[in-house]
PDB file of C-alpha atoms in Angstrom:
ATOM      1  CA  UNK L 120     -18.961  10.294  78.196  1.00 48.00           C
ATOM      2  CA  UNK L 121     -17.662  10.852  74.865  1.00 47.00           C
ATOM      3  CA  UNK L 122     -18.521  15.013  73.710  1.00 51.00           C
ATOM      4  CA  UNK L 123     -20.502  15.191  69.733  1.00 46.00           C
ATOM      5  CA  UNK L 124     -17.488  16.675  69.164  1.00 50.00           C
ATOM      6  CA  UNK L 125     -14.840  13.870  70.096  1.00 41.00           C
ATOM      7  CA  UNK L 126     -17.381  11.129  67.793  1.00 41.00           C
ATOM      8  CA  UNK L 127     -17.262  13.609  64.825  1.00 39.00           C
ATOM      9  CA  UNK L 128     -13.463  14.027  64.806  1.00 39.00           C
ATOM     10  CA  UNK L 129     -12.703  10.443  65.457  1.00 39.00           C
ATOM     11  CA  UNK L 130     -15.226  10.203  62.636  1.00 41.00           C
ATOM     12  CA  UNK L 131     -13.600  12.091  60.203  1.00 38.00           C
ATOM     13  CA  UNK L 132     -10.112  10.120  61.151  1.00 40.00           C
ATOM     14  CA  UNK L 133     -11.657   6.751  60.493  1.00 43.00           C
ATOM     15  CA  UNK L 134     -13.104   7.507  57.366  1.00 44.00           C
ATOM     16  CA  UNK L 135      -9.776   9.675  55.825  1.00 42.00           C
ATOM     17  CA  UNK L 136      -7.840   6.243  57.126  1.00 47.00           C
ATOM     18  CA  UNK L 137     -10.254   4.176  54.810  1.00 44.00           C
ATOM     19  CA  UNK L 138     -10.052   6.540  51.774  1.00 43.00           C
ATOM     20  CA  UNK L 139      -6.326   6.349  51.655  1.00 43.00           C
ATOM     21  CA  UNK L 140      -6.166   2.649  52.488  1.00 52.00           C
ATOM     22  CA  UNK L 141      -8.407   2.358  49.255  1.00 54.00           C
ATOM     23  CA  UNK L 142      -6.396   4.766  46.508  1.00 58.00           C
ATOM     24  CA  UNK L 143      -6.459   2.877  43.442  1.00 60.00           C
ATOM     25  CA  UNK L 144      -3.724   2.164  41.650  1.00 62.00           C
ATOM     26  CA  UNK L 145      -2.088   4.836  38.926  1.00 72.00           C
ATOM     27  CA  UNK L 146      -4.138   4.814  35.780  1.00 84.00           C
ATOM     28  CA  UNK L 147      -0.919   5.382  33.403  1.00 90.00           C
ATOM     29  CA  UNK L 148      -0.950   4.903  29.886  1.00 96.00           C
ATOM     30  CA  UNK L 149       0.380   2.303  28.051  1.00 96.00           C
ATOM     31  CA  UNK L 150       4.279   4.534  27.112  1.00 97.00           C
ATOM     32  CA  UNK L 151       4.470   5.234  31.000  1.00 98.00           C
ATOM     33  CA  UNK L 152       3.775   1.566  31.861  1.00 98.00           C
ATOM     34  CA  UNK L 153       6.708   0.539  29.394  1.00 98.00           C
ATOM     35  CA  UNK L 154       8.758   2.744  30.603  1.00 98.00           C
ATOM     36  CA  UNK L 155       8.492   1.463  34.111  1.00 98.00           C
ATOM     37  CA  UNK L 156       9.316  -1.966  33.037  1.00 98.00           C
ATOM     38  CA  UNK L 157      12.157  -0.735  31.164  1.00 98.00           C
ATOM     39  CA  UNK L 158      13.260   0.583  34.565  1.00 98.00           C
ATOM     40  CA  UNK L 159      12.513  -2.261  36.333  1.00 98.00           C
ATOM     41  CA  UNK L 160      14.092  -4.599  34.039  1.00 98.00           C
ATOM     42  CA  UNK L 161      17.389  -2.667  34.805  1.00 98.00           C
ATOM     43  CA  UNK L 162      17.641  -3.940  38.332  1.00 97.00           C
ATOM     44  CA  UNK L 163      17.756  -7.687  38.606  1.00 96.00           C
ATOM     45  CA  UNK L 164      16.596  -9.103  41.834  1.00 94.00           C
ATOM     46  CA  UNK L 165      16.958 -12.760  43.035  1.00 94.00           C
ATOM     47  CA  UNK L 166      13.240 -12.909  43.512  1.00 96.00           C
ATOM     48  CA  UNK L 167      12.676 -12.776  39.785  1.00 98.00           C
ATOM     49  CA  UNK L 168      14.312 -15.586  38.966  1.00 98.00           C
ATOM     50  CA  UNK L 169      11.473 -18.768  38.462  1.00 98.00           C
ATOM     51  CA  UNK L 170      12.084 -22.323  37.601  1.00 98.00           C
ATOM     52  CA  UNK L 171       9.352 -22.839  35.401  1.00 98.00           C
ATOM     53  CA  UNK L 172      11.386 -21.823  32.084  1.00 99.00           C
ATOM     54  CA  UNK L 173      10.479 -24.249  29.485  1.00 99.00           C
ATOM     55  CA  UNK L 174      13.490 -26.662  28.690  1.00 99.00           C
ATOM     56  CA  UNK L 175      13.698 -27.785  25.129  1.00 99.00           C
ATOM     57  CA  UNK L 176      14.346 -31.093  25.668  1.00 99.00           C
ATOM     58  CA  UNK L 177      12.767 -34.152  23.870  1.00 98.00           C
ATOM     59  CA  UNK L 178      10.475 -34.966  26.944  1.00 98.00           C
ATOM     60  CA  UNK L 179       8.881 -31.519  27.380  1.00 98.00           C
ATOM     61  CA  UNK L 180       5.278 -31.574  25.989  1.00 98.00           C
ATOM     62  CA  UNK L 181       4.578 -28.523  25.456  1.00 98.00           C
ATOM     63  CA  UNK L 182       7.096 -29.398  22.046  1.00 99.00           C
ATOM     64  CA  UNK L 183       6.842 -30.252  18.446  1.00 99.00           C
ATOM     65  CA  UNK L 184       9.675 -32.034  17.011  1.00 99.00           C
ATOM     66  CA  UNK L 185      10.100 -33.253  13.360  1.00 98.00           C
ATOM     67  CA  UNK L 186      12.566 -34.911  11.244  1.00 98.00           C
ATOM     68  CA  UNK L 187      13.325 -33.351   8.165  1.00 97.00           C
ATOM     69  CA  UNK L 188      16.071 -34.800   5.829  1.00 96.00           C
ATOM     70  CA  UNK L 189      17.408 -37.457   8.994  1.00 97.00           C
ATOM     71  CA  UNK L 190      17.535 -34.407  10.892  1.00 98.00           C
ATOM     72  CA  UNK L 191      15.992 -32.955  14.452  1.00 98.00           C
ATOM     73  CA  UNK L 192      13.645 -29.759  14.321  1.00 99.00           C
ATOM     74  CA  UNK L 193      11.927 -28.395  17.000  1.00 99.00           C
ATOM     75  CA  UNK L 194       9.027 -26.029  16.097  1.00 99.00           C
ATOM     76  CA  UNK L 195       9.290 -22.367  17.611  1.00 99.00           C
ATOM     77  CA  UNK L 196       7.471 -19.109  16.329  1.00 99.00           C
ATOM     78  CA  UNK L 197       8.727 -15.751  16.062  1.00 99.00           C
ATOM     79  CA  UNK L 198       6.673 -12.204  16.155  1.00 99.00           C
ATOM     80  CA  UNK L 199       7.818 -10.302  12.979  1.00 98.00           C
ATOM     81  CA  UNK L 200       6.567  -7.768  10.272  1.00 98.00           C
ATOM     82  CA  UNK L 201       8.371  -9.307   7.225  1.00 98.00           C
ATOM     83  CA  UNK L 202       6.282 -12.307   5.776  1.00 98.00           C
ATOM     84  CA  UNK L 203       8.065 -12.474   2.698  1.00 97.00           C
ATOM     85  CA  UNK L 204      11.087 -13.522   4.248  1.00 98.00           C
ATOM     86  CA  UNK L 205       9.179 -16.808   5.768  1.00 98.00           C
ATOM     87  CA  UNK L 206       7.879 -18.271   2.742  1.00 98.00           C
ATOM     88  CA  UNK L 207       5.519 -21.336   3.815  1.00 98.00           C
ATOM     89  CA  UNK L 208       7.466 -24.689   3.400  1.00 97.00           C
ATOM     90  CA  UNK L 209      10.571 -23.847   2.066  1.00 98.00           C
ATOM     91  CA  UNK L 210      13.551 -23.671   3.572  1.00 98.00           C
ATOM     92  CA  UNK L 211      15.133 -20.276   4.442  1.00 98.00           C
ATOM     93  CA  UNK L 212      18.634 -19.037   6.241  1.00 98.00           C
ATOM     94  CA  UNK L 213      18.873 -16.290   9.011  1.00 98.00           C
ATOM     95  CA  UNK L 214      21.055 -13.719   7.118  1.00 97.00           C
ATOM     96  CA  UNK L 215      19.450 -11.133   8.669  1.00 96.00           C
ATOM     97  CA  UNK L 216      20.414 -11.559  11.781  1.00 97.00           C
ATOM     98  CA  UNK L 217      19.215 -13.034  15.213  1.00 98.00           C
ATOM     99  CA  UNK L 218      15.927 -13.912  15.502  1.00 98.00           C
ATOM    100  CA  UNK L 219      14.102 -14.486  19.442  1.00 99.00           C
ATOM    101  CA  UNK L 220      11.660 -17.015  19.182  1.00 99.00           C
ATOM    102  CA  UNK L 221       9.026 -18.507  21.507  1.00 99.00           C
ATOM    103  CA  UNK L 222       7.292 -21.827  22.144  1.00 99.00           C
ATOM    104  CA  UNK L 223       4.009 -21.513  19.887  1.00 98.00           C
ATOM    105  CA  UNK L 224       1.750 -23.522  22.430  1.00 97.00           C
ATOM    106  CA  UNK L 225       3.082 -21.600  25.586  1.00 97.00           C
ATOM    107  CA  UNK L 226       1.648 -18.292  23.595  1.00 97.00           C
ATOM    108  CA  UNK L 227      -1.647 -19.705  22.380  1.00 94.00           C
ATOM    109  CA  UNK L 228      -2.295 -20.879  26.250  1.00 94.00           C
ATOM    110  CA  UNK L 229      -1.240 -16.968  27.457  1.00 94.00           C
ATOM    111  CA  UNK L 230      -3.633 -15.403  25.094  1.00 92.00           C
ATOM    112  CA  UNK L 231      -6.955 -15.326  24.091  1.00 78.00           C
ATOM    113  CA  UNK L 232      -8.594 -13.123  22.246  1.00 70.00           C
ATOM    114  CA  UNK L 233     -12.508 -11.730  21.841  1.00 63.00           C
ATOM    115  CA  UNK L 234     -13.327  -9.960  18.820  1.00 55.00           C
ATOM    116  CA  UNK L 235     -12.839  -6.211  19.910  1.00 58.00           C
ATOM    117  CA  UNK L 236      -9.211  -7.385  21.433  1.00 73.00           C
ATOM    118  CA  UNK L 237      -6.191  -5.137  20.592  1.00 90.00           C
ATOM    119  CA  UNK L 238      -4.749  -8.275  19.123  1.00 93.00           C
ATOM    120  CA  UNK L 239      -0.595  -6.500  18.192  1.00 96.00           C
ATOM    121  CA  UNK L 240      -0.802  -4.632  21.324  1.00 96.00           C
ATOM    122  CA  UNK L 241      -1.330  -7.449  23.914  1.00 96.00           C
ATOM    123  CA  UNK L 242       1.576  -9.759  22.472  1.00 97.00           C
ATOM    124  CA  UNK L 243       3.726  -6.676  22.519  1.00 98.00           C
ATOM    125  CA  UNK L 244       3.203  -6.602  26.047  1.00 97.00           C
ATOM    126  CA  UNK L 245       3.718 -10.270  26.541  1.00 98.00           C
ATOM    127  CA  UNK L 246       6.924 -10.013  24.583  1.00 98.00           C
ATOM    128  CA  UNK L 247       7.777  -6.952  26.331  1.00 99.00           C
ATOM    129  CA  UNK L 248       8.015  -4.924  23.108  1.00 99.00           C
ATOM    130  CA  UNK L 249       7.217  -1.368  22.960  1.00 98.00           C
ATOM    131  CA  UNK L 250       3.513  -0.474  22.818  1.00 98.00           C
ATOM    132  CA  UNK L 251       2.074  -0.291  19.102  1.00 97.00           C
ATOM    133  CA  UNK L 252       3.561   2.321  16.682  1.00 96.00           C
ATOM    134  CA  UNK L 253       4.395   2.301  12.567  1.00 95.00           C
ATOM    135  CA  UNK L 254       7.029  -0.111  13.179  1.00 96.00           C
ATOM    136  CA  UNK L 255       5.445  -2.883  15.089  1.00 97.00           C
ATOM    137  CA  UNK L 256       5.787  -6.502  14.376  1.00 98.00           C
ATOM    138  CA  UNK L 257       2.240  -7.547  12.431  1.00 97.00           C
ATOM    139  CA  UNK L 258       2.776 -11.822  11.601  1.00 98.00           C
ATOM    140  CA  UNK L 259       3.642 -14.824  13.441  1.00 98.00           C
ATOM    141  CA  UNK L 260       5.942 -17.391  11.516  1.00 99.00           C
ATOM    142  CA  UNK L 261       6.024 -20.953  12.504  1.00 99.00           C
ATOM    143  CA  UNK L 262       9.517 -22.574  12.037  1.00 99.00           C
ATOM    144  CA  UNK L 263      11.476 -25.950  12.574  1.00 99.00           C
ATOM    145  CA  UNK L 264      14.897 -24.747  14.130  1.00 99.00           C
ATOM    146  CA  UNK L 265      17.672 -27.054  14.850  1.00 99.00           C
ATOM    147  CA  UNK L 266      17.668 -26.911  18.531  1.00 99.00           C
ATOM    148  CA  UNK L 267      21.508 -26.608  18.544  1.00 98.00           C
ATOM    149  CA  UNK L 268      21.174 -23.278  17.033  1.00 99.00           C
ATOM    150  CA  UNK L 269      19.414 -21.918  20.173  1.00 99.00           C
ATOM    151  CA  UNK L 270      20.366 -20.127  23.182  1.00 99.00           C
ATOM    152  CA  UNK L 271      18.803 -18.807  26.253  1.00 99.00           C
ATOM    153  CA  UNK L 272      19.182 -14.973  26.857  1.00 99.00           C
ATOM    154  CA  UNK L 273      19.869 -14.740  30.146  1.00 99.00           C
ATOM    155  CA  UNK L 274      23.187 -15.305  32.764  1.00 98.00           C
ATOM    156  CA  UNK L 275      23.872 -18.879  30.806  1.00 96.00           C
ATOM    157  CA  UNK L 276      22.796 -19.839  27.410  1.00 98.00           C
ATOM    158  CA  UNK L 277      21.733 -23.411  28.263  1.00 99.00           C
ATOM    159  CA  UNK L 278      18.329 -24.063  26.962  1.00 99.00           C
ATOM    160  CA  UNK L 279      17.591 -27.353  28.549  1.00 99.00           C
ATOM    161  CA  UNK L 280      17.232 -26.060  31.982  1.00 98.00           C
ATOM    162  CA  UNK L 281      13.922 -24.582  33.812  1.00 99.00           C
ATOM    163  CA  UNK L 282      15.612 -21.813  35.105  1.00 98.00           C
ATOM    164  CA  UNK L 283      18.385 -19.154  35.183  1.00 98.00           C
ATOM    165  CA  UNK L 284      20.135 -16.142  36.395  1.00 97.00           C
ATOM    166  CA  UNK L 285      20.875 -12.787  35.636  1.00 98.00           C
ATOM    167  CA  UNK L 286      24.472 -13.130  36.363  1.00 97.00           C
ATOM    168  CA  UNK L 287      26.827 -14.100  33.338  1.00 98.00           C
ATOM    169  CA  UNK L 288      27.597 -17.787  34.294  1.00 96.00           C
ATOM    170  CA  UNK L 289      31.625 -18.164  34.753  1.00 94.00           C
ATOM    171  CA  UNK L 290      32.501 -20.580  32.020  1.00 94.00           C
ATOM    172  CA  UNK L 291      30.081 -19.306  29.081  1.00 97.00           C
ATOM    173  CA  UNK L 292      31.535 -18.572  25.757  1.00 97.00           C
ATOM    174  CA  UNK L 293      33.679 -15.382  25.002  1.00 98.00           C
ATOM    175  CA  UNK L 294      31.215 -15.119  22.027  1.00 97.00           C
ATOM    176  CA  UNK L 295      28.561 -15.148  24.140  1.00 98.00           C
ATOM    177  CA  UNK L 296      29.883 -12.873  27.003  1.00 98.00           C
ATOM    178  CA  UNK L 297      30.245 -10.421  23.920  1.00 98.00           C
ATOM    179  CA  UNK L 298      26.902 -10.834  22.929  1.00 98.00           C
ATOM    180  CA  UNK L 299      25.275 -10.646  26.630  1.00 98.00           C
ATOM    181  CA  UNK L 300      27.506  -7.791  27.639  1.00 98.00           C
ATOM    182  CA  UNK L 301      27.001  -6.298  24.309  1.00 98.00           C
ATOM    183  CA  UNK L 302      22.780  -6.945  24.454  1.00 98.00           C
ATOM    184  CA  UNK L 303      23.046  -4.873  27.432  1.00 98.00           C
ATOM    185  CA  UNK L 304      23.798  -1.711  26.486  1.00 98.00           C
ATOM    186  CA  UNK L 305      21.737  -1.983  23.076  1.00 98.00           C
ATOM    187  CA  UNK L 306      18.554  -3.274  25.527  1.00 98.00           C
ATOM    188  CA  UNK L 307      19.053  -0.113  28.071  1.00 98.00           C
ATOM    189  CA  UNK L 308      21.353   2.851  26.926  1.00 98.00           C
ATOM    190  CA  UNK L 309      21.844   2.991  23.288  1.00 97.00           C
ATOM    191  CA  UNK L 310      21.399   6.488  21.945  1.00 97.00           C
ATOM    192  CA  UNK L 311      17.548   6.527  20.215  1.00 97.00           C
ATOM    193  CA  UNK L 312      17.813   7.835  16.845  1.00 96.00           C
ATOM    194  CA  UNK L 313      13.991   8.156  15.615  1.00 96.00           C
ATOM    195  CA  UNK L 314      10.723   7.979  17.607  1.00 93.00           C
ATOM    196  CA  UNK L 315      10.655   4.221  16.664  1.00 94.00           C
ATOM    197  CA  UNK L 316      13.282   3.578  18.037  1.00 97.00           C
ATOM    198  CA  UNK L 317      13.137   2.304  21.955  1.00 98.00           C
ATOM    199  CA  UNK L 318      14.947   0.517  25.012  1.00 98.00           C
ATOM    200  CA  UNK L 319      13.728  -2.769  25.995  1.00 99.00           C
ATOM    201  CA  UNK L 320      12.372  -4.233  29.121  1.00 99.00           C
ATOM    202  CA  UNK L 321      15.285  -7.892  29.259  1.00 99.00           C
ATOM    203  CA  UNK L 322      14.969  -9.543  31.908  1.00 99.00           C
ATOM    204  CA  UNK L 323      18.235 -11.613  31.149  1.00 99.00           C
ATOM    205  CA  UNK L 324      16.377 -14.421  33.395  1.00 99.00           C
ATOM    206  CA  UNK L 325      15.163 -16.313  30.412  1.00 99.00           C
ATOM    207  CA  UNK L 326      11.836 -14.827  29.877  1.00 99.00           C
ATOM    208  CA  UNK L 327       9.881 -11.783  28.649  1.00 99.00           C
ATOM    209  CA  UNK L 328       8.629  -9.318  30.838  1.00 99.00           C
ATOM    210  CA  UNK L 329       4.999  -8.807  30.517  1.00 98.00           C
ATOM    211  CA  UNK L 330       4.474  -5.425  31.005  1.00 98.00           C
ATOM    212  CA  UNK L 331       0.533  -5.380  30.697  1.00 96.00           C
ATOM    213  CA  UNK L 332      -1.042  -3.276  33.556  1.00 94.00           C
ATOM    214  CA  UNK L 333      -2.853  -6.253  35.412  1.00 90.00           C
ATOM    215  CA  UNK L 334       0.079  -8.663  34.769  1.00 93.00           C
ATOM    216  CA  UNK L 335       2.966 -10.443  37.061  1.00 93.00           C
ATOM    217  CA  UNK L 336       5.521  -9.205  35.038  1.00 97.00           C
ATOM    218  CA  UNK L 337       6.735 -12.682  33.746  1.00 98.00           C
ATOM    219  CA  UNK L 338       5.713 -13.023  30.181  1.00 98.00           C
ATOM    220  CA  UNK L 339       6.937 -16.297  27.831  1.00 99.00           C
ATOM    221  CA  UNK L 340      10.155 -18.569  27.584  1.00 99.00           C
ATOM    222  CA  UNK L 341      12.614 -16.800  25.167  1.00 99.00           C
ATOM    223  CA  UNK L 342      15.010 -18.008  22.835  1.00 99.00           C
ATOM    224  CA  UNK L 343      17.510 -16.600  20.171  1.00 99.00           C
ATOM    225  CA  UNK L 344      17.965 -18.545  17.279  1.00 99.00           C
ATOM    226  CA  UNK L 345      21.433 -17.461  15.967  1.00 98.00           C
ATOM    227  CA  UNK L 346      22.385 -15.543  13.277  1.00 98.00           C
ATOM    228  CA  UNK L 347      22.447 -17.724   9.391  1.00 98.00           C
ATOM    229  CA  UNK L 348      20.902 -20.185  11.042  1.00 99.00           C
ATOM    230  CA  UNK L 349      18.869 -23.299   8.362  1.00 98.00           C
ATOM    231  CA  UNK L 350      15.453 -23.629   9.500  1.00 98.00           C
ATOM    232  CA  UNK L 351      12.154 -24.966   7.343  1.00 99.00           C
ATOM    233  CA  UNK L 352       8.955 -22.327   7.228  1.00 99.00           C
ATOM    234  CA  UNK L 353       5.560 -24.245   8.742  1.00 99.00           C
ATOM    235  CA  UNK L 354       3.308 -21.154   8.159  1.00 98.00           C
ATOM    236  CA  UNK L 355       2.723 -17.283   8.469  1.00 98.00           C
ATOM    237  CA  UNK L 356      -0.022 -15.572   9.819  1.00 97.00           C
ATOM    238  CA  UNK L 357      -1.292 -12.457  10.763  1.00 96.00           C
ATOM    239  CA  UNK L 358      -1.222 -11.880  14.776  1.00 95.00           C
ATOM    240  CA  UNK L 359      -4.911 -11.874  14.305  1.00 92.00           C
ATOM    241  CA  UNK L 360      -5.521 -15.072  12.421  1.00 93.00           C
ATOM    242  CA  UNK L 361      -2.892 -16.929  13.990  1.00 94.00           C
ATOM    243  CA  UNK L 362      -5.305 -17.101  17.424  1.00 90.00           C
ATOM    244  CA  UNK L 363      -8.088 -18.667  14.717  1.00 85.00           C
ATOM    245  CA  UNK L 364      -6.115 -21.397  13.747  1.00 64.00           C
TER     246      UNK L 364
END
């Protein structure tokens, strides 16, 4: 016969085993959660890589092409905080620099938003861009790209497959070695020189990482549209009206 004793102690072990089988996860805020992807990012594992990129090809759906002036477009977006560069319906050239786009109808399905949403700070985390601060993007642009112009940041630039590795592909441009190799440093270990200023969670698999508490990590299809690149302006919006549309 089991002793009072004996029942309350095997009690007590039962019921400590059930507490700590229950912990819930870390409550951290939203700079400690970008952190850890940052880290995270770091590493590349096998696992991460998915073949379920988005190929821009003619026969993918989920694209808008166009021909403007006898020539091909495909419509991407980008996440920026300087309209008046994107004037609606003209044409404009990259001088500024690189710009990573995204497939507009692959974000719209992703995200959707009720009126007391935190509208900048959920496509940051989708984008894997640091968490709101004075220098976050604020407008979505909507432009016809040559598709020529675009290249996949990850192990191979080739945009017309539905997945890729980590791993520089042996046979890629020097240009583009330069640029990956280059990407690398700037994305993890350049030297921060203001409090807006940050590391970035690249996946170099050919998507974001969605760094959002109750996500899986794998955000959106991402593209760089290269440096003076032609493209035509469809329309700007704010983050917030661009979900109304």
């Amino acid at each position: 016969m089991r002793t009072p004793h004996l029942i309350l102690f095997l009690f007590i072990l039962t019921t400590v085993g059930c507490i700590k089988d229950e912990e819930p996860i870390p409550d951290y805020s939203v700079d400690q959660l970008y952190a850890n992807s940052i880290a995270d990012a770091m590493v590349a594992d096998s696992s991460e890589i998915i073949d379920t990129l988005l190929p821009i090809i003619p026969t993918n759906s989920a694209l808008q092409w166009k021909k403007i002036k006898g020539q091909s477009y495909v419509l991407m977006a980008t996440f920026m905080r300087f309209p008046s560069s994107y004037p609606e319906g003209d044409s404009i050239t990259t001088k500024w620099g690189e710009s990573w786009l995204f497939i507009p109808s692959q974000m719209r399905n992703r995200l959707a938003f009720t009126a007391s949403s935190d509208t900048i700070m959920r496509i940051c985390q989708l984008l894997g861009l640091p968490p709101v601060n004075s220098s976050s993007n604020t407008h979505i642009a909507e432009v016809w790209v040559k598709a020529a112009r675009l290249r996949r940041p990850a192990g191979s630039p080739d945009i017309t497959t539905t997945t890729a590795s980590a791993v520089l592909m042996s046979g890629v441009s020097a240009s583009f070695r330069n640029w990956f190799n280059n990407y690398i440093v700037y994305a993890y270990y350049h030297s921060l020189q203001s409090g807006t200023d940050f590391h970035y969670p690249w996946t170099r698999f050919g998507y974001t990482y969605d760094w959002a508490p109750d996500a899986k990590e794998v955000g959106l299809s991402e593209y760089v549209l290269q440096s003076t690149s032609g493209c035509w302006v469809e329309k700007v919006r704010t983050a917030q009206e661009y979900f109304k549309n």
